[in-house]
Each structure stands twice: as C-alpha cells, then as structure tokens.
Coordinates of C-alpha atoms in Angstrom, one line a residue:
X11 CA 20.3 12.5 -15.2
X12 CA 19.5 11.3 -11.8
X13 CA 16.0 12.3 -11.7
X14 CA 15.9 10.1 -14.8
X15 CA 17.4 6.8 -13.6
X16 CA 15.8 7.6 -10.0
X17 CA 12.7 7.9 -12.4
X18 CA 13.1 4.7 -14.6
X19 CA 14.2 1.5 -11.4
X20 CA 11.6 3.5 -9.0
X21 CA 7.5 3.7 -8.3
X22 CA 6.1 6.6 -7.4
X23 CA 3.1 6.5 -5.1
X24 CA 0.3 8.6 -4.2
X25 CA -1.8 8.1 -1.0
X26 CA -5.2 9.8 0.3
X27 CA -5.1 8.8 3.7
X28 CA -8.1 8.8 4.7
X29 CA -10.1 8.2 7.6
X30 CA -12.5 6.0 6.5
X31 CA -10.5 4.2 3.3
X32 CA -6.8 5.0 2.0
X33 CA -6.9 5.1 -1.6
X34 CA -3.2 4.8 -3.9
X35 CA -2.1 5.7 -6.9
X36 CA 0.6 4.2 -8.6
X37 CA 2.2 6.6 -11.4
X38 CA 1.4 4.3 -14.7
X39 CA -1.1 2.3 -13.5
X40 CA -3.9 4.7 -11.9
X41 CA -4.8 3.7 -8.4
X42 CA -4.0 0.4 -7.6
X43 CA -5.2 -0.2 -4.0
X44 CA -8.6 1.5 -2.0
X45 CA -8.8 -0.1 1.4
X46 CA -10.3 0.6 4.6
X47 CA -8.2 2.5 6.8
X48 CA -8.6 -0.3 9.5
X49 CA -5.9 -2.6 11.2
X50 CA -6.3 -5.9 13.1
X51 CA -4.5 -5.9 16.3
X52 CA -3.4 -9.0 18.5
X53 CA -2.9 -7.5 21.8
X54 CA -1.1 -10.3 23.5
X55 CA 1.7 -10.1 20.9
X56 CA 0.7 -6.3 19.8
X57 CA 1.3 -7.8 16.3
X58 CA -0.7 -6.8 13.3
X59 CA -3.2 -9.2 12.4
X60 CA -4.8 -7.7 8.9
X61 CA -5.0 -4.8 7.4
X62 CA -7.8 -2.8 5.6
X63 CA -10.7 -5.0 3.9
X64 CA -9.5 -8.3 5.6
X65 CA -9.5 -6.5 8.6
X66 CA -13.1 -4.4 8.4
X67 CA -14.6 -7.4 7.6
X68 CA -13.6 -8.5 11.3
X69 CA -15.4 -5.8 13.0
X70 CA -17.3 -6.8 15.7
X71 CA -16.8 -10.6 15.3
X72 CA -12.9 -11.4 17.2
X73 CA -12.1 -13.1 19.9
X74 CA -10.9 -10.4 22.5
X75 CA -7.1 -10.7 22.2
X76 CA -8.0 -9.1 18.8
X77 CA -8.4 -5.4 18.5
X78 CA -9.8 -3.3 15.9
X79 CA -8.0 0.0 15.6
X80 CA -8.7 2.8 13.4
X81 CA -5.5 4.5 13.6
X82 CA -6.5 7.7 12.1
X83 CA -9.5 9.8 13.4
X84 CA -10.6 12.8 12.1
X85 CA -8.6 12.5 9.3
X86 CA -4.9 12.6 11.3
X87 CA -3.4 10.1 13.4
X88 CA -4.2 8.7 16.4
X89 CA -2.1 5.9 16.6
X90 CA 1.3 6.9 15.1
X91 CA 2.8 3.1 15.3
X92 CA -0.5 1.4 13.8
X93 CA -0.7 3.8 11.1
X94 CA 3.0 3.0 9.8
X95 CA 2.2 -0.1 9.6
X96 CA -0.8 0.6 7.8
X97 CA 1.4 2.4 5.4
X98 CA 3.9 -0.1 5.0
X99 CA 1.9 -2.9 4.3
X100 CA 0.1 -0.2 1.6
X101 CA 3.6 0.7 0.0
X102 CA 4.6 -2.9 -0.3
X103 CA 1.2 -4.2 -2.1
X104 CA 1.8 -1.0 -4.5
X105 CA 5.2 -2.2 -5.1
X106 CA 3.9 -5.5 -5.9
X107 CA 2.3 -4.5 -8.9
X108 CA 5.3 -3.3 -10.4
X109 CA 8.4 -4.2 -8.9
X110 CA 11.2 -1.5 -8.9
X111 CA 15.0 -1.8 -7.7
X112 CA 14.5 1.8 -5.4
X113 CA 12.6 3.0 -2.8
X114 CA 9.3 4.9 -3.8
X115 CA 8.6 8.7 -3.7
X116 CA 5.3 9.4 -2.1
X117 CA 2.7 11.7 -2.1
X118 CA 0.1 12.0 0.7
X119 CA -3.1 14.5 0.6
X120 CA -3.6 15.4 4.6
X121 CA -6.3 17.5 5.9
X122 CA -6.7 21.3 5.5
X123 CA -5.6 23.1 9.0
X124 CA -3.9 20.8 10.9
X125 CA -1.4 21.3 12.9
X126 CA 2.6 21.3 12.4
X127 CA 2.6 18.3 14.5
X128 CA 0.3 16.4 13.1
X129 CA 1.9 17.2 9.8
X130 CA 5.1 16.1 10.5
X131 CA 3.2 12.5 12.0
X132 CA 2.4 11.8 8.6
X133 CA 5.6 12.9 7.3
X134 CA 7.8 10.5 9.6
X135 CA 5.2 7.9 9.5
X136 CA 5.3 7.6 5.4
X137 CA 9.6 7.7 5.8
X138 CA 9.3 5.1 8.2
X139 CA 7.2 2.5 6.5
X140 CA 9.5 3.2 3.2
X141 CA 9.1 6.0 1.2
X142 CA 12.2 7.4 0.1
X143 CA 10.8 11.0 -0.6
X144 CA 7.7 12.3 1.0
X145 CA 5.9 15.3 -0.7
X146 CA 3.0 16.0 1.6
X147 CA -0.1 18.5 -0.1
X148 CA -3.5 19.5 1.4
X149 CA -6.5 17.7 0.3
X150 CA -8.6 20.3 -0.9
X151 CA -6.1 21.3 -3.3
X152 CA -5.2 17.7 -4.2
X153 CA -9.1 16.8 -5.0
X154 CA -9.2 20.3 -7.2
X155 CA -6.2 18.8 -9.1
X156 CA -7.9 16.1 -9.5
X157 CA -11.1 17.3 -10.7
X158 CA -8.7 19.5 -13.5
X159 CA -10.3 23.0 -12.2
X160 CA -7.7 25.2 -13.0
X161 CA -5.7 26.5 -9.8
X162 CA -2.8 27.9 -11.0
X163 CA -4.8 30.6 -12.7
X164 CA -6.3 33.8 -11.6
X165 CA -9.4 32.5 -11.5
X166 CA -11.8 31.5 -7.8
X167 CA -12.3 28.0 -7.5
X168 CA -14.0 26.4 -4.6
X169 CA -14.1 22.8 -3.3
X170 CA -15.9 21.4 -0.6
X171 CA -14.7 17.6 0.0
X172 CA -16.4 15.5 2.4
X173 CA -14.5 12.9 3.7
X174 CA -15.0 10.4 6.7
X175 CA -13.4 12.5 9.0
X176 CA -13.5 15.7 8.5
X177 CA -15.5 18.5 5.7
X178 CA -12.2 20.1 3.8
X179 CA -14.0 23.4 2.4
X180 CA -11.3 25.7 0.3
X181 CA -11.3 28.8 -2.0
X182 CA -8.1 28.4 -4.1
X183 CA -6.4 31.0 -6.5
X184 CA -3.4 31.4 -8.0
X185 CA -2.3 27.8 -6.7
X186 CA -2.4 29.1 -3.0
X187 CA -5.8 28.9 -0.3
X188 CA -7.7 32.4 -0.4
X189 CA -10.0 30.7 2.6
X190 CA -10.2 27.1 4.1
X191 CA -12.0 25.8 6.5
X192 CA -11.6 22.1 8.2
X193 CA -14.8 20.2 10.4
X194 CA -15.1 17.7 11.8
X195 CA -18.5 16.5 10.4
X196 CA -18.2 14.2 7.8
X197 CA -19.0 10.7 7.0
X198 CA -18.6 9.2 10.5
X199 CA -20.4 11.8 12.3
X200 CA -23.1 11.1 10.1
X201 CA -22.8 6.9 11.2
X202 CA -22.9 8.3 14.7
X203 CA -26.0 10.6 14.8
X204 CA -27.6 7.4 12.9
X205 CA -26.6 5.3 15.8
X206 CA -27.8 7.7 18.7
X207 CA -31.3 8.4 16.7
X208 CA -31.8 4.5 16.2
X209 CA -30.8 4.3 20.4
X210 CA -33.0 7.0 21.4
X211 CA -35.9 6.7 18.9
X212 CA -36.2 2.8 18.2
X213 CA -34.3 1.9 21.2
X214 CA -32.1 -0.3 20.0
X215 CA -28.4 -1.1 19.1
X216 CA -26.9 -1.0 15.5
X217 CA -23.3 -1.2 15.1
X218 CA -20.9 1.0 12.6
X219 CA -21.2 -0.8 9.7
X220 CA -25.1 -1.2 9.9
X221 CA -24.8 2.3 10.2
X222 CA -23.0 3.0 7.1
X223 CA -25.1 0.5 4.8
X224 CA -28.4 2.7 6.3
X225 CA -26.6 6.0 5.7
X226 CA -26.0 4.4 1.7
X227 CA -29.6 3.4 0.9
X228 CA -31.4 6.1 2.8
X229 CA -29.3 9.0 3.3
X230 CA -30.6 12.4 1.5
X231 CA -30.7 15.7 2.5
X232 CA -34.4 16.2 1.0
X233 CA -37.0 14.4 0.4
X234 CA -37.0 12.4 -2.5
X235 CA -40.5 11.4 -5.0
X236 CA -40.7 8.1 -3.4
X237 CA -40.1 7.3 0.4
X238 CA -38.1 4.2 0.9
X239 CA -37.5 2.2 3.9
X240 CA -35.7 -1.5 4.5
X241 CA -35.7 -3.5 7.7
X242 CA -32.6 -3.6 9.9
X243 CA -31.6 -6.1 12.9
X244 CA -30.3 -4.8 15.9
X245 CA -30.2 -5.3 19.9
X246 CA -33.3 -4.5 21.9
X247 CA -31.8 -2.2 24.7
X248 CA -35.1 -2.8 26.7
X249 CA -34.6 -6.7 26.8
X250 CA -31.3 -7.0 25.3
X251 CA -32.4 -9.5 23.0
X252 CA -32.4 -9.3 18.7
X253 CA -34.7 -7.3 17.3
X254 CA -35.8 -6.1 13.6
X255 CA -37.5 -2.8 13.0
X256 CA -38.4 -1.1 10.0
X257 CA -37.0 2.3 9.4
X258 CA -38.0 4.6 6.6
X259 CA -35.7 8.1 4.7
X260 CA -37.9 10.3 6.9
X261 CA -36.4 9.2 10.0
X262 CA -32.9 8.8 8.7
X263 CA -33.1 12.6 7.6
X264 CA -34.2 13.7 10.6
X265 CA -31.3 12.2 12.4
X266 CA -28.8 14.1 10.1
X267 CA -30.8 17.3 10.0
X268 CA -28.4 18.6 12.7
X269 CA -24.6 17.8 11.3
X270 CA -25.8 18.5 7.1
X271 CA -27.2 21.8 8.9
X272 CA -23.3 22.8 10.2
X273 CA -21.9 21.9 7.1
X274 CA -23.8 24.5 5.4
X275 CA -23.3 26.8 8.1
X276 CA -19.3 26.3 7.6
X277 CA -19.1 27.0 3.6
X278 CA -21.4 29.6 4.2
X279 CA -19.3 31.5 6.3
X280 CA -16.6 30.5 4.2
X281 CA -18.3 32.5 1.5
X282 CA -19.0 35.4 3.9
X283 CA -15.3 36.4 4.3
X284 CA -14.3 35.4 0.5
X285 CA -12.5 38.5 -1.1
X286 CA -15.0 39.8 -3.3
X287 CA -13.5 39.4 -6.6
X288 CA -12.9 35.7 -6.2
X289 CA -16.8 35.6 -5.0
X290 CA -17.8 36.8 -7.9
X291 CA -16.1 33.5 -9.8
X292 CA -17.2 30.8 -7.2
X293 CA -20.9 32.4 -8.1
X294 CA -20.1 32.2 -11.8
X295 CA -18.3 28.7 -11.7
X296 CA -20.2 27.3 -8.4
X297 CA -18.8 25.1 -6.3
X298 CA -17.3 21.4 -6.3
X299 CA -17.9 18.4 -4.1
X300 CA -15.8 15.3 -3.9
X301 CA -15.3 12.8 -1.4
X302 CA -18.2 10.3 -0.2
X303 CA -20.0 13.0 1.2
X304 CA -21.2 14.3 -2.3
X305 CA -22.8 11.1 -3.1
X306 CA -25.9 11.9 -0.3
X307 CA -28.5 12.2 -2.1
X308 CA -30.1 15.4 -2.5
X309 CA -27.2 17.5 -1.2
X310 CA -26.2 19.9 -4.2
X311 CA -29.6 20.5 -4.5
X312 CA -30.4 21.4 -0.9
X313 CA -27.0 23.6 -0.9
X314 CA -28.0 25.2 -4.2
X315 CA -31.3 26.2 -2.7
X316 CA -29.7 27.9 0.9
X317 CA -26.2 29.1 -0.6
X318 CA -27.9 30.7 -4.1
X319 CA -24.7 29.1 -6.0
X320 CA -24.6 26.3 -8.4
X321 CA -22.9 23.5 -6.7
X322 CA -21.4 20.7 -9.5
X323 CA -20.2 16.6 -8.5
X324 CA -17.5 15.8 -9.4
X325 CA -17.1 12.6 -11.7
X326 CA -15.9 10.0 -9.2
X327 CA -15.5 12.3 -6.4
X328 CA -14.5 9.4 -3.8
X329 CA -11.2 9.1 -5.9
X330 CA -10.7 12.7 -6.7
X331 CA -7.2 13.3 -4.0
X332 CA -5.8 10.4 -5.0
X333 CA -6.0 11.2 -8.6
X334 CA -4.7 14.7 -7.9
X335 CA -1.7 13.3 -6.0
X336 CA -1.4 11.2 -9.5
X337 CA -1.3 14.3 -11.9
X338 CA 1.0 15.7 -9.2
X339 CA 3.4 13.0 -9.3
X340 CA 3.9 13.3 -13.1
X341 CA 4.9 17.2 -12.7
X342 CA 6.6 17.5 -9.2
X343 CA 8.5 20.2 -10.5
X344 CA 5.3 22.3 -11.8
X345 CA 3.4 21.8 -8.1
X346 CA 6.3 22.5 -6.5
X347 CA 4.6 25.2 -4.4
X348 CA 1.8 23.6 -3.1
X349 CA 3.8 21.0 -1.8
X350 CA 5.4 20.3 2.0
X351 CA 8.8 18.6 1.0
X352 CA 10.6 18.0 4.0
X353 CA 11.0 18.0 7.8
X354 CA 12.9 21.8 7.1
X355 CA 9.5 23.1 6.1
X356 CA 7.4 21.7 8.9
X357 CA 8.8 23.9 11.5
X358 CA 7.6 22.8 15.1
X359 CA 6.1 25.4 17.0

C-alpha cells in the first residue's frame, strides 16, 4: 500500500554517472537529461558556477577565479563535494519535468571493480544531493539490461562497455558476473594519446575538446576505403604562436594503436579464464558493445578478426546503462539481487 502511494506522489530516477556525460532516466518519461559530467567552479567563493553543457562549453575560455572540475575520473569520484552538487542540480532538473510531492528513489550504474569505498562515495553522495532511496548496480550488468540480453537465464552473455573512463568488460549468467574486468582505457585515454601524438609528431598544442571532435571524425581501428583528413588549429610549441596543420585517419590510428591494442588484450584474457560452458555461448551469441567506445569505427570488425567471435553494437549503445537502470526501476523487486541497497551492504574494509 505504501509502495503504491510512495509510487504514485514520487519520481523515480535512474543515473549513469559517467565520466565523460551523466545520462538520467526518469521512470515514464525515458531519459530526460544527458549532460557533461563537468562543473564550473568560482574559487574565490568555491561556489558552483554551471553545471554540465553550460559549463563544458567554458572550457578553456574563464577568467582564472573560475575552475573547471571534472569531479569524477576514471569513472569514480574524485571530488566527493563537487560531484554532489553535480547530482543535486541533476535530481532537481529531473524533478522539474514532473513535479512530485516525495523525495525520488534513485538508481546509479557505477563501474565494475571498484572498491567498497568508492562505492559507498556514490552512495552518500546520491543521499546527500536528495535521493530518498539509492539502489546502486554495476554498469556492465545495467547496459546488458538495457540491451534486453537475457541475464537471468542460464545462458553466457558478454558485454564489453567503453565508457570515458574506464572499459567495463563482463561475462554474466544467471544474473550474477562469471568474469569482469575494469580498465582504465577508454574514451579519455584515447583524447590523451591524441594530444601526446599531435605534441610529439606535429609539435603542437590541441586542447581536450579538439581532441574529442578529431577522435569523432577520424577515429577507426582499421583502415577504412577512403582516407580522410580535416585541418585543425592549435599552438606551435616551437614558436608558441597559432598554427593549422592538416592531419589525416592514418596518423590518428597510429596514435591509438597502443590503448585499442590493451583493450583487446583485456577481453581476451577475459575469455581465457571463462568457464568453458559459458564460452561456448559467448562464441555462439558473440559479444556486445555499448558505450561511446563502440561507435569507433572499425572496431567490431578489428575485434572479430583477433578474438574469432562475432562482436554485435548495440542500438544506441551511449544510452544503454541508463536505459537498464530504467527497466530496473520498473521491477525493483525482480532485480533485487543485482542491486547494492544500502550502506549495510557496503561493508568497509
């Protein structure tokens, strides 16, 4: 009867909390809000500024009492006090779309692997900026809920979801992990070795966001038919002035040779110490990509060719957690074992 009222006069609230954007879902309504996961900090009043879009498109043009923060880095937080405001300015925009009389149940996806610590950072974080229930579920098995691949059955499934921070690689069965494994190279490792190849190679300067837009039109993981190139601007770090320079797919493959080649060293192994029985599934079924990751171009196809699995992307895959905290919010009681519920289960050792 509660469960009802508590039901009808409150939202409920799913959250990917991710490191590069922080999607929600809003039971009802799908998901409502997919922002950056960036905050705008004055540091003479340590007030928040802006959050998410408002605040990306700041980056690298305030005045120097204004801070960019990123409060969470490879997928966890860094800055526990940032990231509840974050949270709470998320909550309340989500509210906005359908006001309710009660505090909101949430659900937040978190990386594979990390610690209880970290774990109960998110937890406190999400009570602090207003939830009044927090269910907390590993993103792998959020995305494969998402994606509808059927976890509760006797059946292999893997996912491999490439996020900004981290690569969340998981065999599931039986609605429990057979074998994860949690790196951390993902979409902003990728910026990164764009950044150090156009330093060392072109010798020059690009900022983050440069980086990204490069990583969007030329990223692949194989060559494609036609070479591409565009023209970027950056800083000469010979004469420190502005400089343009053509760059091409070629040289943006060969800067992220090195981090796509660890990512198929990590579901490899992954594979090398799957139970055989639920091997022989993945190699009948394949295996799943979500997250931004899956979009490079090229990648199934390169991990087809060294893992001698069919590898499927999944529709949408940057939305795939959030949608699976969705389907999870409309069933709490059916997913009630994949799920961290409270502080009592996030024991602190």
């Amino acid at each position: 009867m509660f469960k009802a009222f508590y039901r009808q006069f409150s939202n409920d609230i799913g959250i990917d909390l991710g490191t590069a954007n922080t999607l929600v879902y809003l039971r009802g309504r799908g998901i409502v809000l997919n922002e950056p996961s960036v905050v705008a900090l004055n540091v003479k009043t340590n007030r928040v500024v802006a959050v998410g879009t408002e605040a990306k498109n700041m980056m690298g043009r305030t005045p120097h009492h204004i801070k960019i923060v990123r409060p969470l880095v490879d997928g966890v937080i860094s800055d526990y006090e940032v990231t509840e405001e974050m949270l709470s300015y998320l909550i309340n925009k989500a509210n906005d779309v359908d006001k309710k009389i009660f505090r909101p149940r949430v659900v937040i996806g978190i990386p594979v692997g990390i610690t209880n610590v970290e774990t109960r950072a998110v937890y406190d974080a999400a009570k602090s900026a207003g939830a009044r229930e927090v269910y907390i579920v590993e993103e792998p098995t959020a995305a494969a809920i998402g994606v509808r691949m059927p976890i509760h059955e006797p059946i292999g499934n893997m996912i491999v979801d490439i996020g900004g921070g981290t690569t969340d690689i998981a065999v599931i069965s039986l609605s429990g992990v057979v074998r994860a494994k949690s790196l951390k190279v993902a979409g902003d490792k990728l910026n990164e070795d764009i950044i150090s190849y156009m330093r060392d190679e072109f010798k020059m300067l690009v900022g983050d966001k440069t980086a990204e837009d490069i990583k969007i039109k030329l990223g692949s993981a194989l060559p494609d038919d036609e070479g591409k190139e565009i023209s970027i601007k950056g800083r000469d770090l010979v004469t420190g002035l502005p400089r343009e320079a053509v760059i091409t797919d070629i040289d943006i493959r060969e800067s992220m040779y090195a981090s796509i080649a660890l990512l198929v060293d990590a579901i490899r192994e992954v594979l090398e110490t799957t139970p055989p029985e639920v091997l022989s599934d993945i190699m009948h079924k394949g295996i799943m990509l979500t997250g931004g990751g899956a979009l490079i171009r090229n990648l199934p196809r390169l991990l087809a060719m060294q893992l001698k699995v069919p590898i499927t992307v999944a529709d949408d895959p940057l939305t795939a957690v959030a949608r699976g905290t969705g389907i999870i919010l409309e069933d709490l009681d059916f997913y009630d074992s994949i799920l961290i519920k409270n502080t009592d289960d996030i024991s602190i050792r």
